[in-house]
PDB file of C-alpha atoms and ligand atoms in Angstrom:
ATOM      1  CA  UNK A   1      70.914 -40.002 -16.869  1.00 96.00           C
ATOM      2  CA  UNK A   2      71.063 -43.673 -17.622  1.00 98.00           C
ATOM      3  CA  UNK A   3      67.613 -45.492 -18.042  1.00 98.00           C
ATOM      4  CA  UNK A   4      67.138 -48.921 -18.479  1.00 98.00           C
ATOM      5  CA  UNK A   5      63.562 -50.235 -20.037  1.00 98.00           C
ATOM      6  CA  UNK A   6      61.553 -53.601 -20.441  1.00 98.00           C
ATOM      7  CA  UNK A   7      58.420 -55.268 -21.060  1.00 98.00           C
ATOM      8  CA  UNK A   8      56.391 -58.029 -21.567  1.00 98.00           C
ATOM      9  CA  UNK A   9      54.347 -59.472 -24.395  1.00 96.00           C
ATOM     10  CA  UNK A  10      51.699 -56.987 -23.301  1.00 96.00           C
ATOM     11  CA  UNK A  11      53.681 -54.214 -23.092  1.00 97.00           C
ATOM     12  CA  UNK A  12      55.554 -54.252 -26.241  1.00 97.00           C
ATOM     13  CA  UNK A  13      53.801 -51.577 -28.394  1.00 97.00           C
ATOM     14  CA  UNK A  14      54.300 -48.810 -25.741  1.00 98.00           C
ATOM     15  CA  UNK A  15      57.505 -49.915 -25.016  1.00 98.00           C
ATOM     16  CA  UNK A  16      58.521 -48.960 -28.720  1.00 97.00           C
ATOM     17  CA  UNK A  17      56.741 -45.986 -28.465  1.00 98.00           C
ATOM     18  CA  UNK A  18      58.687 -44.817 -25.762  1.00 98.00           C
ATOM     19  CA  UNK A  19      62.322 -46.332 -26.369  1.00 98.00           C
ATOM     20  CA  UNK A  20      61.755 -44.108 -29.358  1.00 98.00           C
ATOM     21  CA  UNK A  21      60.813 -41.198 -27.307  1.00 98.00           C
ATOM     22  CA  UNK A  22      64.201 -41.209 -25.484  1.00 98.00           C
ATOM     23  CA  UNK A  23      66.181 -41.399 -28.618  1.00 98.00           C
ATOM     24  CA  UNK A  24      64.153 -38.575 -29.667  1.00 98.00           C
ATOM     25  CA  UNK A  25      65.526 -37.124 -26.277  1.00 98.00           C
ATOM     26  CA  UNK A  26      68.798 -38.335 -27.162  1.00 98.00           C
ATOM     27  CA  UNK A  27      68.946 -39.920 -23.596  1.00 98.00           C
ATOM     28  CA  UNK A  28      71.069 -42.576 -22.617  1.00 98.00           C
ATOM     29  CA  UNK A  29      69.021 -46.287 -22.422  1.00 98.00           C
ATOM     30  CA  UNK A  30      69.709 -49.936 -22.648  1.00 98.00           C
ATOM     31  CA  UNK A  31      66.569 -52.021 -23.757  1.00 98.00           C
ATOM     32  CA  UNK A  32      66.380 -55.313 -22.277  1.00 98.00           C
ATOM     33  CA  UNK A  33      63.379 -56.903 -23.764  1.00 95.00           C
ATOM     34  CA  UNK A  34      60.825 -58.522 -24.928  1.00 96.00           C
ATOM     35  CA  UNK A  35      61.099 -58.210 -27.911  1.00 86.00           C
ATOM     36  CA  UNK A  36      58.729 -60.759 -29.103  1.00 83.00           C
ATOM     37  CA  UNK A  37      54.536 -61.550 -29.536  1.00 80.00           C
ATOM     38  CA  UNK A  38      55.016 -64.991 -27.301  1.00 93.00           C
ATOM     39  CA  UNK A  39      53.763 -65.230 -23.963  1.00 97.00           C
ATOM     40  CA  UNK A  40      56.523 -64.262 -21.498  1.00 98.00           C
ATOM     41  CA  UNK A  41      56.548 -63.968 -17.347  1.00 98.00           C
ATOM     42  CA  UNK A  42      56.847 -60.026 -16.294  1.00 98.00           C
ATOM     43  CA  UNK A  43      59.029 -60.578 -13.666  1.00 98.00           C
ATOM     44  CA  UNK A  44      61.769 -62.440 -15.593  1.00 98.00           C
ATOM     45  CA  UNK A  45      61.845 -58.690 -17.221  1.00 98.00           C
ATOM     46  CA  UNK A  46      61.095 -56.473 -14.260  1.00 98.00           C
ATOM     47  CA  UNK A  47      63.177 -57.941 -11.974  1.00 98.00           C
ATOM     48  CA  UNK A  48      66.320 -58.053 -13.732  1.00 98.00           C
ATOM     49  CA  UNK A  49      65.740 -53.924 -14.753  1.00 98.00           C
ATOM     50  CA  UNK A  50      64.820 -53.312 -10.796  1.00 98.00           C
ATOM     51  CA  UNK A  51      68.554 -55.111  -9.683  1.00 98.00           C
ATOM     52  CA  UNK A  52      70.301 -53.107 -12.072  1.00 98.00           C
ATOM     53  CA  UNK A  53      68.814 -49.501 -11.287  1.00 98.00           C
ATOM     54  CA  UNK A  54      69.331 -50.712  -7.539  1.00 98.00           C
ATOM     55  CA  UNK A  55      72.931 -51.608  -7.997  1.00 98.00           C
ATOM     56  CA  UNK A  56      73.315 -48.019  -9.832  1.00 98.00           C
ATOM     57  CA  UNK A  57      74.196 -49.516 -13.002  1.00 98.00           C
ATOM     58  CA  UNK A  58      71.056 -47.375 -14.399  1.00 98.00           C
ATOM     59  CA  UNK A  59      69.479 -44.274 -12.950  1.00 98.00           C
ATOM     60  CA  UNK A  60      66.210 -44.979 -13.759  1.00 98.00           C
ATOM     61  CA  UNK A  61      63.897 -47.758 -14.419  1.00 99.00           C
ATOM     62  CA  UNK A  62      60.585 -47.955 -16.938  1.00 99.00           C
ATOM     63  CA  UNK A  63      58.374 -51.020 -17.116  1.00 98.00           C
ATOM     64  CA  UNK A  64      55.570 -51.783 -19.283  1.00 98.00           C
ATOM     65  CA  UNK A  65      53.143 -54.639 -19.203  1.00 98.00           C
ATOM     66  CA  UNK A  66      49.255 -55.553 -19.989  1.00 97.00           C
ATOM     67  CA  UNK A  67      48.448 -53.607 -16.450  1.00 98.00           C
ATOM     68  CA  UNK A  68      51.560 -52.055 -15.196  1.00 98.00           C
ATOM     69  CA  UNK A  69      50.694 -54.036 -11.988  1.00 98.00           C
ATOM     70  CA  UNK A  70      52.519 -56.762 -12.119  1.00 98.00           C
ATOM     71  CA  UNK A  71      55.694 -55.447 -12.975  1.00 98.00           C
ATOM     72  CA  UNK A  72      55.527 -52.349 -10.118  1.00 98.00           C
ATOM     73  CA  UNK A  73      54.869 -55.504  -7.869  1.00 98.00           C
ATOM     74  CA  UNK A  74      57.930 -57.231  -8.827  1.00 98.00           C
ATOM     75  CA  UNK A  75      60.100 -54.394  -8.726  1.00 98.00           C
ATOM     76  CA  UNK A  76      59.120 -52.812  -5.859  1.00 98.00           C
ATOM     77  CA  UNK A  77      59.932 -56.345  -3.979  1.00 98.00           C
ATOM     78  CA  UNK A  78      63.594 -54.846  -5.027  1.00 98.00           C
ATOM     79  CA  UNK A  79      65.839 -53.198  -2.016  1.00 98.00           C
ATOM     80  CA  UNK A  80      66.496 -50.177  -2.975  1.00 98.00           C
ATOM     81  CA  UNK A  81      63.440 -49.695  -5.551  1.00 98.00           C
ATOM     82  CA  UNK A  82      60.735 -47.163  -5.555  1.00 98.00           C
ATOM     83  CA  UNK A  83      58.398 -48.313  -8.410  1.00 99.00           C
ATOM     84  CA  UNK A  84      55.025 -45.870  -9.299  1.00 99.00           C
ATOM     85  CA  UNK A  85      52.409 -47.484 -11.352  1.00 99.00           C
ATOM     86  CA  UNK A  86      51.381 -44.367 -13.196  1.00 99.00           C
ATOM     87  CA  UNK A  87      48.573 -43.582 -16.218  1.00 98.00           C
ATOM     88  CA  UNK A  88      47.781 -40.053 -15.588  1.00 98.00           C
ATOM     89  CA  UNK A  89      50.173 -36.832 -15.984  1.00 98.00           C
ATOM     90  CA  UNK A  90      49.637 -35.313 -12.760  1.00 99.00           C
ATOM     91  CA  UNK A  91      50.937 -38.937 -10.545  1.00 99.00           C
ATOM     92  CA  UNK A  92      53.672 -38.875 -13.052  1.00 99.00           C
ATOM     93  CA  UNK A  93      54.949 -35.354 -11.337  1.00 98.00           C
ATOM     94  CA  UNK A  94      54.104 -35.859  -7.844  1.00 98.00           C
ATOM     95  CA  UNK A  95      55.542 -39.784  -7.864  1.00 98.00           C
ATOM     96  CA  UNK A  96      58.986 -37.865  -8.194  1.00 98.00           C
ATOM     97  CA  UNK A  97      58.146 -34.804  -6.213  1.00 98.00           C
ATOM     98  CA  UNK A  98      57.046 -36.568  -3.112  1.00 98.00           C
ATOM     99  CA  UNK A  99      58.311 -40.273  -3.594  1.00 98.00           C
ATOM    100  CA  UNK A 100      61.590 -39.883  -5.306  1.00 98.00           C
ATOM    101  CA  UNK A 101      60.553 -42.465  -7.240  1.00 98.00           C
ATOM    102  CA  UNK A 102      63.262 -44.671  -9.797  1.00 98.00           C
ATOM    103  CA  UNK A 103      60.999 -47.014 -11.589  1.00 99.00           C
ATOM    104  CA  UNK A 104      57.492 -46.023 -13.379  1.00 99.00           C
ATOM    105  CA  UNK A 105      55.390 -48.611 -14.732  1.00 99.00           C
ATOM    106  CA  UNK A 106      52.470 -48.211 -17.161  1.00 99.00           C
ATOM    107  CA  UNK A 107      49.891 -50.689 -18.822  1.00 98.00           C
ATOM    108  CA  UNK A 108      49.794 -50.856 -22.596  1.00 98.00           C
ATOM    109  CA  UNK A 109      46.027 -51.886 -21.849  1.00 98.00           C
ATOM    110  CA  UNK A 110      44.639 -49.219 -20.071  1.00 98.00           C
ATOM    111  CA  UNK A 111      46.661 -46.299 -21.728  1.00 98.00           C
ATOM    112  CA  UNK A 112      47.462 -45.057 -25.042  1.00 98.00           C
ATOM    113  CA  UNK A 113      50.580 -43.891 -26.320  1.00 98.00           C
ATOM    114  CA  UNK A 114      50.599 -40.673 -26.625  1.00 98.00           C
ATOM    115  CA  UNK A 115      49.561 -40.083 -22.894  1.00 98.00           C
ATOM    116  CA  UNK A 116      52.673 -43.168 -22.207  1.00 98.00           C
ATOM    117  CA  UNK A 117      55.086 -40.616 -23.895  1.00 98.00           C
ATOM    118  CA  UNK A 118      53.864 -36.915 -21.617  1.00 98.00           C
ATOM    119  CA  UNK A 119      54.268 -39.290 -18.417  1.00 99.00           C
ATOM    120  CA  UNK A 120      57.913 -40.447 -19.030  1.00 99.00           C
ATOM    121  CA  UNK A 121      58.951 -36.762 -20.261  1.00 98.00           C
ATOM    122  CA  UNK A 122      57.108 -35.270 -17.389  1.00 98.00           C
ATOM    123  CA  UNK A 123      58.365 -37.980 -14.766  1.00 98.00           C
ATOM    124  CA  UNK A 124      61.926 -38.156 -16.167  1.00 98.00           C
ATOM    125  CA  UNK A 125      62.089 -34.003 -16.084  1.00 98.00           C
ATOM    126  CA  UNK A 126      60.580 -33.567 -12.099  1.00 98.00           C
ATOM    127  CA  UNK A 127      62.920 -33.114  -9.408  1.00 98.00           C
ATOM    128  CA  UNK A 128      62.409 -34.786  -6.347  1.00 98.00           C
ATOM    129  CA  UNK A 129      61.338 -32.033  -3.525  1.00 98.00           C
ATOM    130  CA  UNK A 130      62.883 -33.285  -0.276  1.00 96.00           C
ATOM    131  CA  UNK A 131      62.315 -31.976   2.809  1.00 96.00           C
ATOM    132  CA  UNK A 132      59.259 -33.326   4.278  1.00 97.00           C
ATOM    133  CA  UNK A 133      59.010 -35.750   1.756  1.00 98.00           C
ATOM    134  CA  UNK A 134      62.716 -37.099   2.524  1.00 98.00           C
ATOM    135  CA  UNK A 135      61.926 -38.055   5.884  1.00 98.00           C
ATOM    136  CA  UNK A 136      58.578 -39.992   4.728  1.00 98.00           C
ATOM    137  CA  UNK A 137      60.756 -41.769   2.038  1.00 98.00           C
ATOM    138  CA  UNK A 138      63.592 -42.260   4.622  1.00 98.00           C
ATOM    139  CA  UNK A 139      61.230 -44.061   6.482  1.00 98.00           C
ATOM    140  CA  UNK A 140      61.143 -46.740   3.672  1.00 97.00           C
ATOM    141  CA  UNK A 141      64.355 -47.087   3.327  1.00 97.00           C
ATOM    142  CA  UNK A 142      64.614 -47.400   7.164  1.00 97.00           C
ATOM    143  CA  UNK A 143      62.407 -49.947   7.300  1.00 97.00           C
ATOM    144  CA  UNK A 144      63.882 -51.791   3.989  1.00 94.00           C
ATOM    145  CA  UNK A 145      67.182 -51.994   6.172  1.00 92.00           C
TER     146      UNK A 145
HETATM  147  C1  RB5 B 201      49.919 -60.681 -19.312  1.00 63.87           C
HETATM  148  O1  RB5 B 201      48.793 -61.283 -19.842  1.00 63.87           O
HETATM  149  C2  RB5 B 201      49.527 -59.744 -18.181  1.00 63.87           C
HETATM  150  O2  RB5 B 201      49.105 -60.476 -17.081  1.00 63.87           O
HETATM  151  C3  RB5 B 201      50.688 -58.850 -17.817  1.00 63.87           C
HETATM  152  O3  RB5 B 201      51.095 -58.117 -18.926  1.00 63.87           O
HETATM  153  C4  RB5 B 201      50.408 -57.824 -16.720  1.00 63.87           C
HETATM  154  O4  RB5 B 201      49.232 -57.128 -16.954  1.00 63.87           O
HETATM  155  C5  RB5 B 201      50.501 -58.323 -15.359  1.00 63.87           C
HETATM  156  O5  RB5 B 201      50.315 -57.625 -14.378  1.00 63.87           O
END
């Protein structure tokens, strides 16, 4: 599994946090930013991860900002992307049982890090469930087309 990760200013504590989770994992990940205090724009970060997990150059997305919320927004504005704002363990699961989702966003100001690293391991390890729950995300995809 290929993941590709960014954040803004405001999510740039976490974003460590968790970019060293996945080496801990020994997963494969590209990190494409920011790596800096300054004030950046989210979706100058979010967008750019969304296209490439869309295009299938990654398998899966992570954002991080202040929120979460504005980077879900702007990737979910994607084709093709399924973006969960998520800051509790049990979303983290059913975002990829029922909504085969490929991007998860968290806030770096409303959760710590510790609970940040159980939601990636949890939502990169759940399988998607289908059946029911591929028609309902069909339907998205139907109406994306
Ligand atoms: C930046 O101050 C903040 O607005 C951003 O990180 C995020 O929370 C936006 O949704």
């Amino acid at each position: 599994m290929k993941i590709a990760i960014a954040s803004d200013h405001g999510g740039t504590n976490i974003k460590n946090e968790i970019v060293a989770l996945l080496k801990e994992l020994k997963l494969d990940f590209e990190d494409f930013g920011c790596n800096c205090e300054t004030s950046v724009d989210y979706p100058d970060y979010a967008l750019p991860v969304a296209k490439k997990v869309a295009a299938g150059e990654f398998d899966r997305g992570i954002l991080i900002c202040g929120t979460g919320i504005g980077m879900s927004i702007a990737a979910n504005k994607v084709k093709g992307i399924r973006c969960a704002l998520v800051h509790d363990t049990f979303s983290a699961r059913a975002t990829r049982e029922h909504n085969d989702t490929n991007m998860l966003s968290m806030g770096e100001r409303v959760i710590g890090a510790g609970l940040a690293r159980d939601i990636v391991k949890i939502w990169l390890a759940t399988e998607f469930e289908g059946g029911r729950h591929a028609n309902r995300v069909g339907k998205i995809t139907n109406y994306e087309c």
